[in-house]
Amino acid sequence: MLGDNSLVEKTTNLVNQLSAQHELLLGHCTSKAQLTATQEHILMLLASAHPEGLTNSEIAATLDLTAAAVTKALKKLSTNTLVQSKRDTDDSRRVVFRLAQAGEPIAAEHSAHHKKTLSAFVSLVQEFDPSEQVIITRYLTRLMEVIQS
Ligand code: ZN
Ligand code: ZN
């Protein structure tokens, strides 16, 4: 039933889009890992990525971050042994990063934090009646066009 609601869908899209670059999260991080939200987000991405791993530039493209920002984050994650890097045997310039076992609980916590944030926005939608939701949906549609332009 929730899936049929276009305001829920719009809210989800908007929050996902803002989250990708700005880590729009409600409540506190409970991982105690002393990482930035971006560093945790990279762990979450690696947890759901192909087991082969991802390169620096693949992570940067997916999260819409600069390669330099990803390099910095991966350095910290490697130092804390939360990710493992491996040089491609066929192409020595290609280095892939994979989630290390120690990073798994942090990736799971970060994913749960995103889900919790999203469900808070989704339940907010339920406070408005259908005719109000139509207007808010129109507003969000325009807002996203403005953000993307
Ligand atoms: Zn966290
Ligand atoms: Zn995140």
mmCIF file with all atom_site columns, C-alpha atoms and ligand atoms in Angstrom:
data_model
loop_
_atom_site.group_PDB
_atom_site.id
_atom_site.type_symbol
_atom_site.label_atom_id
_atom_site.label_alt_id
_atom_site.label_comp_id
_atom_site.label_asym_id
_atom_site.label_entity_id
_atom_site.label_seq_id
_atom_site.pdbx_PDB_ins_code
_atom_site.Cartn_x
_atom_site.Cartn_y
_atom_site.Cartn_z
_atom_site.occupancy
_atom_site.B_iso_or_equiv
_atom_site.pdbx_formal_charge
_atom_site.auth_seq_id
_atom_site.auth_comp_id
_atom_site.auth_asym_id
_atom_site.auth_atom_id
_atom_site.pdbx_PDB_model_num
ATOM   1   C  CA . MET A 1 1   ? 0.000  0.000  0.000   1.00 0.00 ? 1   MET A CA 1
ATOM   2   C  CA . LEU A 1 2   ? 2.836  2.376  0.858   1.00 0.00 ? 2   LEU A CA 1
ATOM   3   C  CA . GLY A 1 3   ? 4.415  1.615  -2.496  1.00 0.00 ? 3   GLY A CA 1
ATOM   4   C  CA . ASP A 1 4   ? 1.388  3.025  -4.312  1.00 0.00 ? 4   ASP A CA 1
ATOM   5   C  CA . ASN A 1 5   ? 1.745  6.366  -2.619  1.00 0.00 ? 5   ASN A CA 1
ATOM   6   C  CA . SER A 1 6   ? 3.550  8.751  -4.935  1.00 0.00 ? 6   SER A CA 1
ATOM   7   C  CA . LEU A 1 7   ? 4.404  11.180 -2.131  1.00 0.00 ? 7   LEU A CA 1
ATOM   8   C  CA . VAL A 1 8   ? 6.167  8.352  -0.290  1.00 0.00 ? 8   VAL A CA 1
ATOM   9   C  CA . GLU A 1 9   ? 8.009  7.571  -3.503  1.00 0.00 ? 9   GLU A CA 1
ATOM   10  C  CA . LYS A 1 10  ? 8.924  11.213 -4.075  1.00 0.00 ? 10  LYS A CA 1
ATOM   11  C  CA . THR A 1 11  ? 10.095 11.600 -0.486  1.00 0.00 ? 11  THR A CA 1
ATOM   12  C  CA . THR A 1 12  ? 12.162 8.436  -0.757  1.00 0.00 ? 12  THR A CA 1
ATOM   13  C  CA . ASN A 1 13  ? 13.788 9.622  -3.979  1.00 0.00 ? 13  ASN A CA 1
ATOM   14  C  CA . LEU A 1 14  ? 14.513 13.061 -2.596  1.00 0.00 ? 14  LEU A CA 1
ATOM   15  C  CA . VAL A 1 15  ? 15.986 11.767 0.657   1.00 0.00 ? 15  VAL A CA 1
ATOM   16  C  CA . ASN A 1 16  ? 18.082 9.192  -1.203  1.00 0.00 ? 16  ASN A CA 1
ATOM   17  C  CA . GLN A 1 17  ? 19.379 11.848 -3.507  1.00 0.00 ? 17  GLN A CA 1
ATOM   18  C  CA . LEU A 1 18  ? 20.243 14.276 -0.725  1.00 0.00 ? 18  LEU A CA 1
ATOM   19  C  CA . SER A 1 19  ? 21.693 11.450 1.378   1.00 0.00 ? 19  SER A CA 1
ATOM   20  C  CA . ALA A 1 20  ? 24.077 10.362 -1.342  1.00 0.00 ? 20  ALA A CA 1
ATOM   21  C  CA . GLN A 1 21  ? 26.031 13.594 -1.096  1.00 0.00 ? 21  GLN A CA 1
ATOM   22  C  CA . HIS A 1 22  ? 25.128 15.010 2.276   1.00 0.00 ? 22  HIS A CA 1
ATOM   23  C  CA . GLU A 1 23  ? 24.373 12.005 4.477   1.00 0.00 ? 23  GLU A CA 1
ATOM   24  C  CA . LEU A 1 24  ? 20.979 13.219 5.581   1.00 0.00 ? 24  LEU A CA 1
ATOM   25  C  CA . LEU A 1 25  ? 20.518 11.041 8.662   1.00 0.00 ? 25  LEU A CA 1
ATOM   26  C  CA . LEU A 1 26  ? 18.237 11.474 11.665  1.00 0.00 ? 26  LEU A CA 1
ATOM   27  C  CA . GLY A 1 27  ? 19.353 10.464 15.136  1.00 0.00 ? 27  GLY A CA 1
ATOM   28  C  CA . HIS A 1 28  ? 22.809 9.393  16.196  1.00 0.00 ? 28  HIS A CA 1
ATOM   29  C  CA . CYS A 1 29  ? 25.286 6.951  14.784  1.00 0.00 ? 29  CYS A CA 1
ATOM   30  C  CA . THR A 1 30  ? 25.631 3.959  17.121  1.00 0.00 ? 30  THR A CA 1
ATOM   31  C  CA . SER A 1 31  ? 28.627 2.230  15.532  1.00 0.00 ? 31  SER A CA 1
ATOM   32  C  CA . LYS A 1 32  ? 31.200 3.832  17.919  1.00 0.00 ? 32  LYS A CA 1
ATOM   33  C  CA . ALA A 1 33  ? 33.676 3.479  15.069  1.00 0.00 ? 33  ALA A CA 1
ATOM   34  C  CA . GLN A 1 34  ? 34.862 7.126  15.060  1.00 0.00 ? 34  GLN A CA 1
ATOM   35  C  CA . LEU A 1 35  ? 34.280 7.376  11.342  1.00 0.00 ? 35  LEU A CA 1
ATOM   36  C  CA . THR A 1 36  ? 32.651 10.092 9.284   1.00 0.00 ? 36  THR A CA 1
ATOM   37  C  CA . ALA A 1 37  ? 29.260 9.346  7.742   1.00 0.00 ? 37  ALA A CA 1
ATOM   38  C  CA . THR A 1 38  ? 30.921 9.231  4.313   1.00 0.00 ? 38  THR A CA 1
ATOM   39  C  CA . GLN A 1 39  ? 33.453 6.650  5.517   1.00 0.00 ? 39  GLN A CA 1
ATOM   40  C  CA . GLU A 1 40  ? 30.629 4.521  6.943   1.00 0.00 ? 40  GLU A CA 1
ATOM   41  C  CA . HIS A 1 41  ? 28.656 4.964  3.742   1.00 0.00 ? 41  HIS A CA 1
ATOM   42  C  CA . ILE A 1 42  ? 31.561 3.568  1.708   1.00 0.00 ? 42  ILE A CA 1
ATOM   43  C  CA . LEU A 1 43  ? 31.561 0.477  3.957   1.00 0.00 ? 43  LEU A CA 1
ATOM   44  C  CA . MET A 1 44  ? 27.819 0.079  3.316   1.00 0.00 ? 44  MET A CA 1
ATOM   45  C  CA . LEU A 1 45  ? 28.367 0.427  -0.425  1.00 0.00 ? 45  LEU A CA 1
ATOM   46  C  CA . LEU A 1 46  ? 31.139 -2.191 -0.397  1.00 0.00 ? 46  LEU A CA 1
ATOM   47  C  CA . ALA A 1 47  ? 28.895 -4.535 1.614   1.00 0.00 ? 47  ALA A CA 1
ATOM   48  C  CA . SER A 1 48  ? 26.329 -4.533 -1.182  1.00 0.00 ? 48  SER A CA 1
ATOM   49  C  CA . ALA A 1 49  ? 28.825 -4.394 -4.066  1.00 0.00 ? 49  ALA A CA 1
ATOM   50  C  CA . HIS A 1 50  ? 30.120 -7.235 -6.208  1.00 0.00 ? 50  HIS A CA 1
ATOM   51  C  CA . PRO A 1 51  ? 32.417 -9.520 -4.133  1.00 0.00 ? 51  PRO A CA 1
ATOM   52  C  CA . GLU A 1 52  ? 35.281 -8.608 -6.485  1.00 0.00 ? 52  GLU A CA 1
ATOM   53  C  CA . GLY A 1 53  ? 35.221 -5.146 -4.928  1.00 0.00 ? 53  GLY A CA 1
ATOM   54  C  CA . LEU A 1 54  ? 35.143 -1.617 -6.301  1.00 0.00 ? 54  LEU A CA 1
ATOM   55  C  CA . THR A 1 55  ? 37.845 0.769  -7.492  1.00 0.00 ? 55  THR A CA 1
ATOM   56  C  CA . ASN A 1 56  ? 38.323 4.240  -6.083  1.00 0.00 ? 56  ASN A CA 1
ATOM   57  C  CA . SER A 1 57  ? 36.759 5.806  -9.189  1.00 0.00 ? 57  SER A CA 1
ATOM   58  C  CA . GLU A 1 58  ? 33.778 3.423  -9.132  1.00 0.00 ? 58  GLU A CA 1
ATOM   59  C  CA . ILE A 1 59  ? 33.057 4.431  -5.533  1.00 0.00 ? 59  ILE A CA 1
ATOM   60  C  CA . ALA A 1 60  ? 33.486 8.114  -6.414  1.00 0.00 ? 60  ALA A CA 1
ATOM   61  C  CA . ALA A 1 61  ? 31.083 7.829  -9.352  1.00 0.00 ? 61  ALA A CA 1
ATOM   62  C  CA . THR A 1 62  ? 28.453 5.927  -7.360  1.00 0.00 ? 62  THR A CA 1
ATOM   63  C  CA . LEU A 1 63  ? 28.482 8.338  -4.424  1.00 0.00 ? 63  LEU A CA 1
ATOM   64  C  CA . ASP A 1 64  ? 29.042 11.479 -6.514  1.00 0.00 ? 64  ASP A CA 1
ATOM   65  C  CA . LEU A 1 65  ? 32.201 12.292 -4.569  1.00 0.00 ? 65  LEU A CA 1
ATOM   66  C  CA . THR A 1 66  ? 35.589 13.430 -5.851  1.00 0.00 ? 66  THR A CA 1
ATOM   67  C  CA . ALA A 1 67  ? 38.296 10.778 -6.294  1.00 0.00 ? 67  ALA A CA 1
ATOM   68  C  CA . ALA A 1 68  ? 40.421 12.713 -3.778  1.00 0.00 ? 68  ALA A CA 1
ATOM   69  C  CA . ALA A 1 69  ? 37.682 12.532 -1.138  1.00 0.00 ? 69  ALA A CA 1
ATOM   70  C  CA . VAL A 1 70  ? 37.309 8.785  -1.703  1.00 0.00 ? 70  VAL A CA 1
ATOM   71  C  CA . THR A 1 71  ? 41.098 8.289  -1.533  1.00 0.00 ? 71  THR A CA 1
ATOM   72  C  CA . LYS A 1 72  ? 41.168 10.066 1.825   1.00 0.00 ? 72  LYS A CA 1
ATOM   73  C  CA . ALA A 1 73  ? 38.267 7.995  3.177   1.00 0.00 ? 73  ALA A CA 1
ATOM   74  C  CA . LEU A 1 74  ? 39.754 4.707  1.928   1.00 0.00 ? 74  LEU A CA 1
ATOM   75  C  CA . LYS A 1 75  ? 43.097 5.540  3.537   1.00 0.00 ? 75  LYS A CA 1
ATOM   76  C  CA . LYS A 1 76  ? 41.395 5.883  6.916   1.00 0.00 ? 76  LYS A CA 1
ATOM   77  C  CA . LEU A 1 77  ? 39.330 2.700  6.370   1.00 0.00 ? 77  LEU A CA 1
ATOM   78  C  CA . SER A 1 78  ? 42.438 0.744  5.314   1.00 0.00 ? 78  SER A CA 1
ATOM   79  C  CA . THR A 1 79  ? 44.401 1.975  8.339   1.00 0.00 ? 79  THR A CA 1
ATOM   80  C  CA . ASN A 1 80  ? 41.592 0.736  10.591  1.00 0.00 ? 80  ASN A CA 1
ATOM   81  C  CA . THR A 1 81  ? 41.566 -2.575 8.652   1.00 0.00 ? 81  THR A CA 1
ATOM   82  C  CA . LEU A 1 82  ? 37.893 -2.114 7.761   1.00 0.00 ? 82  LEU A CA 1
ATOM   83  C  CA . VAL A 1 83  ? 38.597 -2.515 4.038   1.00 0.00 ? 83  VAL A CA 1
ATOM   84  C  CA . GLN A 1 84  ? 41.090 -4.631 2.105   1.00 0.00 ? 84  GLN A CA 1
ATOM   85  C  CA . SER A 1 85  ? 42.693 -3.549 -1.131  1.00 0.00 ? 85  SER A CA 1
ATOM   86  C  CA . LYS A 1 86  ? 43.902 -5.832 -3.879  1.00 0.00 ? 86  LYS A CA 1
ATOM   87  C  CA . ARG A 1 87  ? 45.813 -5.084 -7.039  1.00 0.00 ? 87  ARG A CA 1
ATOM   88  C  CA . ASP A 1 88  ? 44.353 -6.593 -10.205 1.00 0.00 ? 88  ASP A CA 1
ATOM   89  C  CA . THR A 1 89  ? 46.633 -9.379 -11.486 1.00 0.00 ? 89  THR A CA 1
ATOM   90  C  CA . ASP A 1 90  ? 45.878 -8.501 -15.127 1.00 0.00 ? 90  ASP A CA 1
ATOM   91  C  CA . ASP A 1 91  ? 45.982 -4.740 -14.774 1.00 0.00 ? 91  ASP A CA 1
ATOM   92  C  CA . SER A 1 92  ? 48.382 -3.576 -12.067 1.00 0.00 ? 92  SER A CA 1
ATOM   93  C  CA . ARG A 1 93  ? 47.031 -0.016 -12.222 1.00 0.00 ? 93  ARG A CA 1
ATOM   94  C  CA . ARG A 1 94  ? 43.641 -1.273 -11.091 1.00 0.00 ? 94  ARG A CA 1
ATOM   95  C  CA . VAL A 1 95  ? 43.218 -1.549 -7.319  1.00 0.00 ? 95  VAL A CA 1
ATOM   96  C  CA . VAL A 1 96  ? 39.937 -2.863 -5.922  1.00 0.00 ? 96  VAL A CA 1
ATOM   97  C  CA . PHE A 1 97  ? 38.628 -2.359 -2.410  1.00 0.00 ? 97  PHE A CA 1
ATOM   98  C  CA . ARG A 1 98  ? 36.565 -4.886 -0.496  1.00 0.00 ? 98  ARG A CA 1
ATOM   99  C  CA . LEU A 1 99  ? 34.843 -4.829 2.860   1.00 0.00 ? 99  LEU A CA 1
ATOM   100 C  CA . ALA A 1 100 ? 36.921 -6.542 5.559   1.00 0.00 ? 100 ALA A CA 1
ATOM   101 C  CA . GLN A 1 101 ? 35.186 -8.598 8.218   1.00 0.00 ? 101 GLN A CA 1
ATOM   102 C  CA . ALA A 1 102 ? 35.766 -5.895 10.844  1.00 0.00 ? 102 ALA A CA 1
ATOM   103 C  CA . GLY A 1 103 ? 33.823 -3.449 8.663   1.00 0.00 ? 103 GLY A CA 1
ATOM   104 C  CA . GLU A 1 104 ? 30.701 -5.610 8.379   1.00 0.00 ? 104 GLU A CA 1
ATOM   105 C  CA . PRO A 1 105 ? 28.953 -4.524 11.626  1.00 0.00 ? 105 PRO A CA 1
ATOM   106 C  CA . ILE A 1 106 ? 29.617 -0.855 10.825  1.00 0.00 ? 106 ILE A CA 1
ATOM   107 C  CA . ALA A 1 107 ? 28.202 -1.253 7.316   1.00 0.00 ? 107 ALA A CA 1
ATOM   108 C  CA . ALA A 1 108 ? 25.109 -2.903 8.827   1.00 0.00 ? 108 ALA A CA 1
ATOM   109 C  CA . GLU A 1 109 ? 24.686 -0.127 11.408  1.00 0.00 ? 109 GLU A CA 1
ATOM   110 C  CA . HIS A 1 110 ? 24.967 2.537  8.721   1.00 0.00 ? 110 HIS A CA 1
ATOM   111 C  CA . SER A 1 111 ? 22.404 0.777  6.549   1.00 0.00 ? 111 SER A CA 1
ATOM   112 C  CA . ALA A 1 112 ? 20.008 0.530  9.517   1.00 0.00 ? 112 ALA A CA 1
ATOM   113 C  CA . HIS A 1 113 ? 20.548 4.250  10.196  1.00 0.00 ? 113 HIS A CA 1
ATOM   114 C  CA . HIS A 1 114 ? 19.525 5.083  6.615   1.00 0.00 ? 114 HIS A CA 1
ATOM   115 C  CA . LYS A 1 115 ? 16.449 2.830  6.847   1.00 0.00 ? 115 LYS A CA 1
ATOM   116 C  CA . LYS A 1 116 ? 15.398 4.437  10.138  1.00 0.00 ? 116 LYS A CA 1
ATOM   117 C  CA . THR A 1 117 ? 15.780 7.911  8.626   1.00 0.00 ? 117 THR A CA 1
ATOM   118 C  CA . LEU A 1 118 ? 13.727 6.982  5.604   1.00 0.00 ? 118 LEU A CA 1
ATOM   119 C  CA . SER A 1 119 ? 10.918 5.421  7.635   1.00 0.00 ? 119 SER A CA 1
ATOM   120 C  CA . ALA A 1 120 ? 10.672 8.611  9.724   1.00 0.00 ? 120 ALA A CA 1
ATOM   121 C  CA . PHE A 1 121 ? 10.040 10.592 6.534   1.00 0.00 ? 121 PHE A CA 1
ATOM   122 C  CA . VAL A 1 122 ? 7.601  8.007  5.252   1.00 0.00 ? 122 VAL A CA 1
ATOM   123 C  CA . SER A 1 123 ? 5.518  8.133  8.439   1.00 0.00 ? 123 SER A CA 1
ATOM   124 C  CA . LEU A 1 124 ? 5.523  11.925 8.200   1.00 0.00 ? 124 LEU A CA 1
ATOM   125 C  CA . VAL A 1 125 ? 3.717  11.573 4.870   1.00 0.00 ? 125 VAL A CA 1
ATOM   126 C  CA . GLN A 1 126 ? 0.886  9.722  6.658   1.00 0.00 ? 126 GLN A CA 1
ATOM   127 C  CA . GLU A 1 127 ? 0.105  12.903 8.617   1.00 0.00 ? 127 GLU A CA 1
ATOM   128 C  CA . PHE A 1 128 ? -1.330 14.496 5.466   1.00 0.00 ? 128 PHE A CA 1
ATOM   129 C  CA . ASP A 1 129 ? -4.603 13.601 3.783   1.00 0.00 ? 129 ASP A CA 1
ATOM   130 C  CA . PRO A 1 130 ? -4.619 12.540 0.118   1.00 0.00 ? 130 PRO A CA 1
ATOM   131 C  CA . SER A 1 131 ? -5.516 15.982 -1.291  1.00 0.00 ? 131 SER A CA 1
ATOM   132 C  CA . GLU A 1 132 ? -2.691 17.587 0.680   1.00 0.00 ? 132 GLU A CA 1
ATOM   133 C  CA . GLN A 1 133 ? -0.306 14.882 -0.492  1.00 0.00 ? 133 GLN A CA 1
ATOM   134 C  CA . VAL A 1 134 ? -1.081 15.741 -4.123  1.00 0.00 ? 134 VAL A CA 1
ATOM   135 C  CA . ILE A 1 135 ? 0.030  19.344 -3.555  1.00 0.00 ? 135 ILE A CA 1
ATOM   136 C  CA . ILE A 1 136 ? 3.134  18.337 -1.613  1.00 0.00 ? 136 ILE A CA 1
ATOM   137 C  CA . THR A 1 137 ? 4.041  15.867 -4.364  1.00 0.00 ? 137 THR A CA 1
ATOM   138 C  CA . ARG A 1 138 ? 3.768  18.662 -6.939  1.00 0.00 ? 138 ARG A CA 1
ATOM   139 C  CA . TYR A 1 139 ? 5.997  20.817 -4.756  1.00 0.00 ? 139 TYR A CA 1
ATOM   140 C  CA . LEU A 1 140 ? 8.611  18.060 -4.320  1.00 0.00 ? 140 LEU A CA 1
ATOM   141 C  CA . THR A 1 141 ? 8.597  17.335 -8.052  1.00 0.00 ? 141 THR A CA 1
ATOM   142 C  CA . ARG A 1 142 ? 9.433  20.966 -8.734  1.00 0.00 ? 142 ARG A CA 1
ATOM   143 C  CA . LEU A 1 143 ? 11.957 21.075 -5.899  1.00 0.00 ? 143 LEU A CA 1
ATOM   144 C  CA . MET A 1 144 ? 13.842 18.124 -7.358  1.00 0.00 ? 144 MET A CA 1
ATOM   145 C  CA . GLU A 1 145 ? 13.835 19.746 -10.799 1.00 0.00 ? 145 GLU A CA 1
ATOM   146 C  CA . VAL A 1 146 ? 15.332 22.897 -9.264  1.00 0.00 ? 146 VAL A CA 1
ATOM   147 C  CA . ILE A 1 147 ? 17.963 20.898 -7.349  1.00 0.00 ? 147 ILE A CA 1
ATOM   148 C  CA . GLN A 1 148 ? 18.916 18.903 -10.434 1.00 0.00 ? 148 GLN A CA 1
ATOM   149 C  CA . SER A 1 149 ? 19.070 21.856 -12.838 1.00 0.00 ? 149 SER A CA 1
HETATM 150 ZN ZN . ZN  B 2 .   ? 26.774 4.930  11.782  1.00 0.00 ? 1   ZN  B ZN 1
HETATM 151 ZN ZN . ZN  B 2 .   ? 25.163 6.906  4.403   1.00 0.00 ? 2   ZN  B ZN 1
#
